[in-house]
Amino acid sequence: MNESPDKTDQSSNPGDHILQKPQRYPALTVLICFAAGILLDAWLSPEISFWLLSAVAALICWLLTFRANWGQTATFMLLTVVVCLGALRHHEFWFCRSPEHVTRLLPPADQQQDSSCTVRLNGKISSKPDIRDLSEDELLNPEQPQRRIQFTLACQNLLIKNSDEVPITGKVRVFITENRTPSESALASQLAAGDLIDICGELKRCAKPDNPEDYDFSTYFRKQKIDATLSVKIPEAVTMLKKSDDYSWNRLRTAVHNWFKTLIVSHTSESTQPVALALLLGERTQLSAKVRQEFSQSGLIHFLAISGLHIGFFSVFVWSICHILNLPRTVTVTLLVLAILFYLSIIEIRPPILRAASFCVLVTLGLVNWRTITTLNLVCVSALIILLINPTDLFDVGTQLSFLAVATILWTVNQDFYKNLYQQTWLPLSWRMKANEPLLQTPLQRWAFQYFRMLYTIFLVTFFIWIATAPLVLYHFNLLAPIGLIVNTLIFPFLFLILLLGYLLMFVGSLLPFTAGILGFCFDQSLQILLGIVEWSSNLPLSHFDLPSPALWWILVYYVLLLICGMSGFWKQRWISRIPLKQLRLSLLPVWILAGLSVPLLIPQQPALRCTFIAVNHGVSILIEAPGGETILYDAGSLSPVEQTYLKIKKTLLARGIRRVDLLLISHADRDHYNSAAELITKGYVRELAFPQSFLARFQKGTLELCDAALEEQVPVKLIGKGDCIQLGDATSIEVLHPEYGNQYQDDNPSSLTLRISYGGRQILLTGDLEGVGLNKLLSLPVSSRVDVLLSPHHGSRTANTRELSAWANPAYVIVSGGQKQTIPVLKKTFSENTQIYSTRQHGAIVCQVDKTGNLTVKPFRRDVNQQEPPMQQADFNLSRAN
């Protein structure tokens, strides 16, 4: 067996003493310096020549100091070289692009938000095409089902008008939409990685976030060196130039992947297939939003993503088979390394997978000559490999969580309370005596002690991993799931059983087809049980909490305190031992957590009316916050999928410290105004629901489902109409101007709920999709005073935004929720030249705020070069308020 590095050989003579050599972690020092270089380049962003000159200067200084035998100075210079190398690698990866890069076809990013152009490119497909059938809420025409194909294209040439080819480099993410029929697969089955294609579509930069809390897909793609997207509306715009070779690497790995995928699909039920494919092959595109959410809320989301748990068990699985066959050690090591590489070839490689795989390979190679294995050095070498391949993985939350978990495990297993369970004083004396004397144990007691030891170790590891990763998860995903501590502890052995059955199905079932039936049945049933546990645990009261993201400075201090608490050597210093803080170190984190919760409550808030026009693509959702703390949400929908709209609204609410709005108002029965309302109600974000009587006039499917959801969650529902007035405190009033009770309209838009919000002498008019007869009725009302902020009716359409409306309202600001590229130029011809016009499509989320003195400020999240209004900073948007 291998000996642990922290153990020293004992001499046979009691009088002999062998000094224990301190452990050395050179890989840790190199990793810290390399990561510091990446951080410095990302923060300072100097020219690449700065790092080149610094590296050369440090290298020369190292050579001189090394020859002069200045040991410490030479070491410092050598580490400085490593810092510069890390910075150079990051700068080359993140900033350097060739002159022929595909983005040169686009205007500069700071000139136009929607800059795009139509291009014809040819290139090679560099990733496996992902195919996803669009859900019903994503289709403009539900009777015409469609699918979306996406892949990464490595560009080679640009084709211009006279069919000349101009060399182009870089990667683009291609999105193709095609109609699908049950009888044919069309383009979806023709494309494969390695194919050379000719493609024509709309090229544009990767989309920036529309709201401060939105996920930044532009950064996500840029980390993969993808700086643009290509949108293709019809499959006919794609021409196959050359198929990849039948015996090429891409063809081979795709064929093997599809072989295993077919085997898994054929032996699992429809409900478990997405989980099985994610678990064994890393395919997560088929996972529904509901399943993903339930796994997150139950604390088991890590099980769905192939990571160290899966690679480690796979390695143990292969090693055990080799051990059963009694193969020589050299053969076993060779087969294990080849097995790991083979498994990596058929799944999507991500940083946690690469980290786990490199760790297992290094450990395996170390076993060849019985070398002493220093686990921390192996982990650091794995991290260096990842950062060398992609330095931006240092900022990836998945990578951070993965290495945090590994570091926590290494720390936990070296603690006395982990290694010496039955010597802990908190256990009953009888337990300790029996556990340490096997002769006093009955077979049942022996089993009980072993089982308790297993649960204890699993809980300890899970608990400390949760302590280390929970703040980071909360910061990025607004989720805290304490139920995961219990669930992971109790079903951890069951998770290994599921993996065992899955790997047996894949490999044994492939070699021995007659075993696939029984293995597939057992695997499918185990997944059914897992899904039942996940659903049950995610629905338990207090199992999870949706919370606002803590401030970044709080996160940084938290991890500094966590590091101090875990460093036993730090507390052994003489100057520390004199401070009574040593005895209080376990209270540092609880005190800091309480401080983080109380600080937002202590910050004084100036009374103001705040209206946030959330950018939900083509749709409307407006958050109204009264000075007294009352909250109203006007509409909650868009033409995007329900889950996307819900997340945008949810993140905005949580960023404002709002866990539940007092009232949800729905303007009318168009899907782009209420498609996520039922989801908000189901998740407990709404106290009361109201809409005009016309909302139920046609008894549409969506409106009835919304009412059913409110009834099931016991959310009161009421009708609202002209003449009603909602009073928010003493100074804020919301008057309903339209529609009247009992009015019937041929279409939904003329019956849109129209509100006038008054505070501090200012007026904000929300119109929904008001047009036609309904708009004329509004214009027939007497004008009380100028409208300060007007929600452009019907997303800025020409028919709804008339000169009569401009003359009647005379707005200072017009805000379009959604809109098209040409919307603002058209509206400028309709409204006064003194009217400032914004759209959520172009400017992202827009915040209108009126203070108690009547001062009005309108701040967009983004600003184009022609706007004089300063853009809203994320810090302004994220001020939290207790609700």
PDB file of N, CA, C and O in Angstrom, residues 3-6 23-27 359 363 371-381 410:
ATOM      1  N   GLU A   3       2.004   4.841   1.312  1.00  0.00           N
ATOM      2  CA  GLU A   3       2.054   5.456   2.616  1.00  0.00           C
ATOM      3  C   GLU A   3       1.694   6.919   2.496  1.00  0.00           C
ATOM      4  O   GLU A   3       2.069   7.587   1.549  1.00  0.00           O
ATOM      5  N   SER A   4       0.950   7.374   3.459  1.00  0.00           N
ATOM      6  CA  SER A   4       0.570   8.779   3.471  1.00  0.00           C
ATOM      7  C   SER A   4       1.794   9.629   3.677  1.00  0.00           C
ATOM      8  O   SER A   4       2.704   9.282   4.425  1.00  0.00           O
ATOM      9  N   PRO A   5       1.883  10.788   3.018  1.00  0.00           N
ATOM     10  CA  PRO A   5       3.068  11.634   3.128  1.00  0.00           C
ATOM     11  C   PRO A   5       3.278  12.208   4.499  1.00  0.00           C
ATOM     12  O   PRO A   5       4.371  12.650   4.826  1.00  0.00           O
ATOM     13  N   ASP A   6       2.195  12.273   5.320  1.00  0.00           N
ATOM     14  CA  ASP A   6       2.357  12.870   6.642  1.00  0.00           C
ATOM     15  C   ASP A   6       2.792  11.849   7.684  1.00  0.00           C
ATOM     16  O   ASP A   6       2.937  12.148   8.846  1.00  0.00           O
ATOM     17  N   GLN A  23       6.126  18.902   4.989  1.00  0.00           N
ATOM     18  CA  GLN A  23       5.595  18.688   3.643  1.00  0.00           C
ATOM     19  C   GLN A  23       5.827  19.932   2.796  1.00  0.00           C
ATOM     20  O   GLN A  23       5.756  21.055   3.282  1.00  0.00           O
ATOM     21  N   ARG A  24       6.097  19.697   1.541  1.00  0.00           N
ATOM     22  CA  ARG A  24       6.320  20.794   0.603  1.00  0.00           C
ATOM     23  C   ARG A  24       5.246  20.745  -0.476  1.00  0.00           C
ATOM     24  O   ARG A  24       4.872  19.673  -0.955  1.00  0.00           O
ATOM     25  N   TYR A  25       4.768  21.929  -0.835  1.00  0.00           N
ATOM     26  CA  TYR A  25       3.710  22.026  -1.852  1.00  0.00           C
ATOM     27  C   TYR A  25       4.151  23.011  -2.932  1.00  0.00           C
ATOM     28  O   TYR A  25       3.617  24.131  -3.029  1.00  0.00           O
ATOM     29  N   PRO A  26       5.135  22.646  -3.751  1.00  0.00           N
ATOM     30  CA  PRO A  26       5.599  23.579  -4.790  1.00  0.00           C
ATOM     31  C   PRO A  26       4.513  23.896  -5.807  1.00  0.00           C
ATOM     32  O   PRO A  26       4.455  25.019  -6.327  1.00  0.00           O
ATOM     33  N   ALA A  27       3.662  22.916  -6.102  1.00  0.00           N
ATOM     34  CA  ALA A  27       2.598  23.163  -7.087  1.00  0.00           C
ATOM     35  C   ALA A  27       1.626  24.215  -6.594  1.00  0.00           C
ATOM     36  O   ALA A  27       1.079  24.991  -7.389  1.00  0.00           O
ATOM     37  N   PHE A 359      -6.633  14.585 -12.252  1.00  0.00           N
ATOM     38  CA  PHE A 359      -6.283  14.129 -10.909  1.00  0.00           C
ATOM     39  C   PHE A 359      -6.186  12.608 -10.867  1.00  0.00           C
ATOM     40  O   PHE A 359      -5.219  12.033 -10.355  1.00  0.00           O
ATOM     41  N   VAL A 363      -2.798  10.362 -10.235  1.00  0.00           N
ATOM     42  CA  VAL A 363      -2.749   9.395  -9.138  1.00  0.00           C
ATOM     43  C   VAL A 363      -2.426   8.004  -9.673  1.00  0.00           C
ATOM     44  O   VAL A 363      -1.601   7.266  -9.121  1.00  0.00           O
ATOM     45  N   ARG A 371       4.926   5.477  -5.843  1.00  0.00           N
ATOM     46  CA  ARG A 371       5.430   6.763  -5.404  1.00  0.00           C
ATOM     47  C   ARG A 371       4.518   7.347  -4.327  1.00  0.00           C
ATOM     48  O   ARG A 371       3.318   7.122  -4.326  1.00  0.00           O
ATOM     49  N   THR A 372       5.125   8.109  -3.417  1.00  0.00           N
ATOM     50  CA  THR A 372       4.342   8.800  -2.403  1.00  0.00           C
ATOM     51  C   THR A 372       3.494   9.868  -3.077  1.00  0.00           C
ATOM     52  O   THR A 372       3.993  10.668  -3.860  1.00  0.00           O
ATOM     53  N   ILE A 373       2.228   9.902  -2.748  1.00  0.00           N
ATOM     54  CA  ILE A 373       1.300  10.812  -3.424  1.00  0.00           C
ATOM     55  C   ILE A 373       0.911  11.936  -2.473  1.00  0.00           C
ATOM     56  O   ILE A 373       0.375  11.689  -1.399  1.00  0.00           O
ATOM     57  N   THR A 374       1.209  13.164  -2.852  1.00  0.00           N
ATOM     58  CA  THR A 374       0.766  14.334  -2.093  1.00  0.00           C
ATOM     59  C   THR A 374      -0.478  14.886  -2.766  1.00  0.00           C
ATOM     60  O   THR A 374      -0.405  15.443  -3.860  1.00  0.00           O
ATOM     61  N   THR A 375      -1.599  14.691  -2.118  1.00  0.00           N
ATOM     62  CA  THR A 375      -2.882  14.997  -2.750  1.00  0.00           C
ATOM     63  C   THR A 375      -2.995  16.451  -3.142  1.00  0.00           C
ATOM     64  O   THR A 375      -3.463  16.781  -4.236  1.00  0.00           O
ATOM     65  N   LEU A 376      -2.562  17.351  -2.262  1.00  0.00           N
ATOM     66  CA  LEU A 376      -2.689  18.778  -2.557  1.00  0.00           C
ATOM     67  C   LEU A 376      -1.889  19.155  -3.793  1.00  0.00           C
ATOM     68  O   LEU A 376      -2.341  19.965  -4.618  1.00  0.00           O
ATOM     69  N   ASN A 377      -0.696  18.588  -3.948  1.00  0.00           N
ATOM     70  CA  ASN A 377       0.101  18.877  -5.142  1.00  0.00           C
ATOM     71  C   ASN A 377      -0.610  18.401  -6.403  1.00  0.00           C
ATOM     72  O   ASN A 377      -0.581  19.064  -7.442  1.00  0.00           O
ATOM     73  N   LEU A 378      -1.250  17.223  -6.331  1.00  0.00           N
ATOM     74  CA  LEU A 378      -1.975  16.717  -7.487  1.00  0.00           C
ATOM     75  C   LEU A 378      -3.137  17.628  -7.858  1.00  0.00           C
ATOM     76  O   LEU A 378      -3.387  17.895  -9.037  1.00  0.00           O
ATOM     77  N   VAL A 379      -3.854  18.101  -6.859  1.00  0.00           N
ATOM     78  CA  VAL A 379      -4.973  19.016  -7.124  1.00  0.00           C
ATOM     79  C   VAL A 379      -4.461  20.303  -7.765  1.00  0.00           C
ATOM     80  O   VAL A 379      -5.065  20.824  -8.718  1.00  0.00           O
ATOM     81  N   CYS A 380      -3.341  20.812  -7.260  1.00  0.00           N
ATOM     82  CA  CYS A 380      -2.799  22.055  -7.813  1.00  0.00           C
ATOM     83  C   CYS A 380      -2.303  21.859  -9.243  1.00  0.00           C
ATOM     84  O   CYS A 380      -2.467  22.745 -10.095  1.00  0.00           O
ATOM     85  N   VAL A 381      -1.696  20.713  -9.520  1.00  0.00           N
ATOM     86  CA  VAL A 381      -1.270  20.434 -10.894  1.00  0.00           C
ATOM     87  C   VAL A 381      -2.482  20.360 -11.817  1.00  0.00           C
ATOM     88  O   VAL A 381      -2.461  20.870 -12.951  1.00  0.00           O
ATOM     89  N   LEU A 410     -10.223  17.839   1.457  1.00  0.00           N
ATOM     90  CA  LEU A 410      -8.859  17.608   1.923  1.00  0.00           C
ATOM     91  C   LEU A 410      -8.668  18.119   3.346  1.00  0.00           C
ATOM     92  O   LEU A 410      -7.970  17.498   4.157  1.00  0.00           O
TER      93      LEU A 410
END
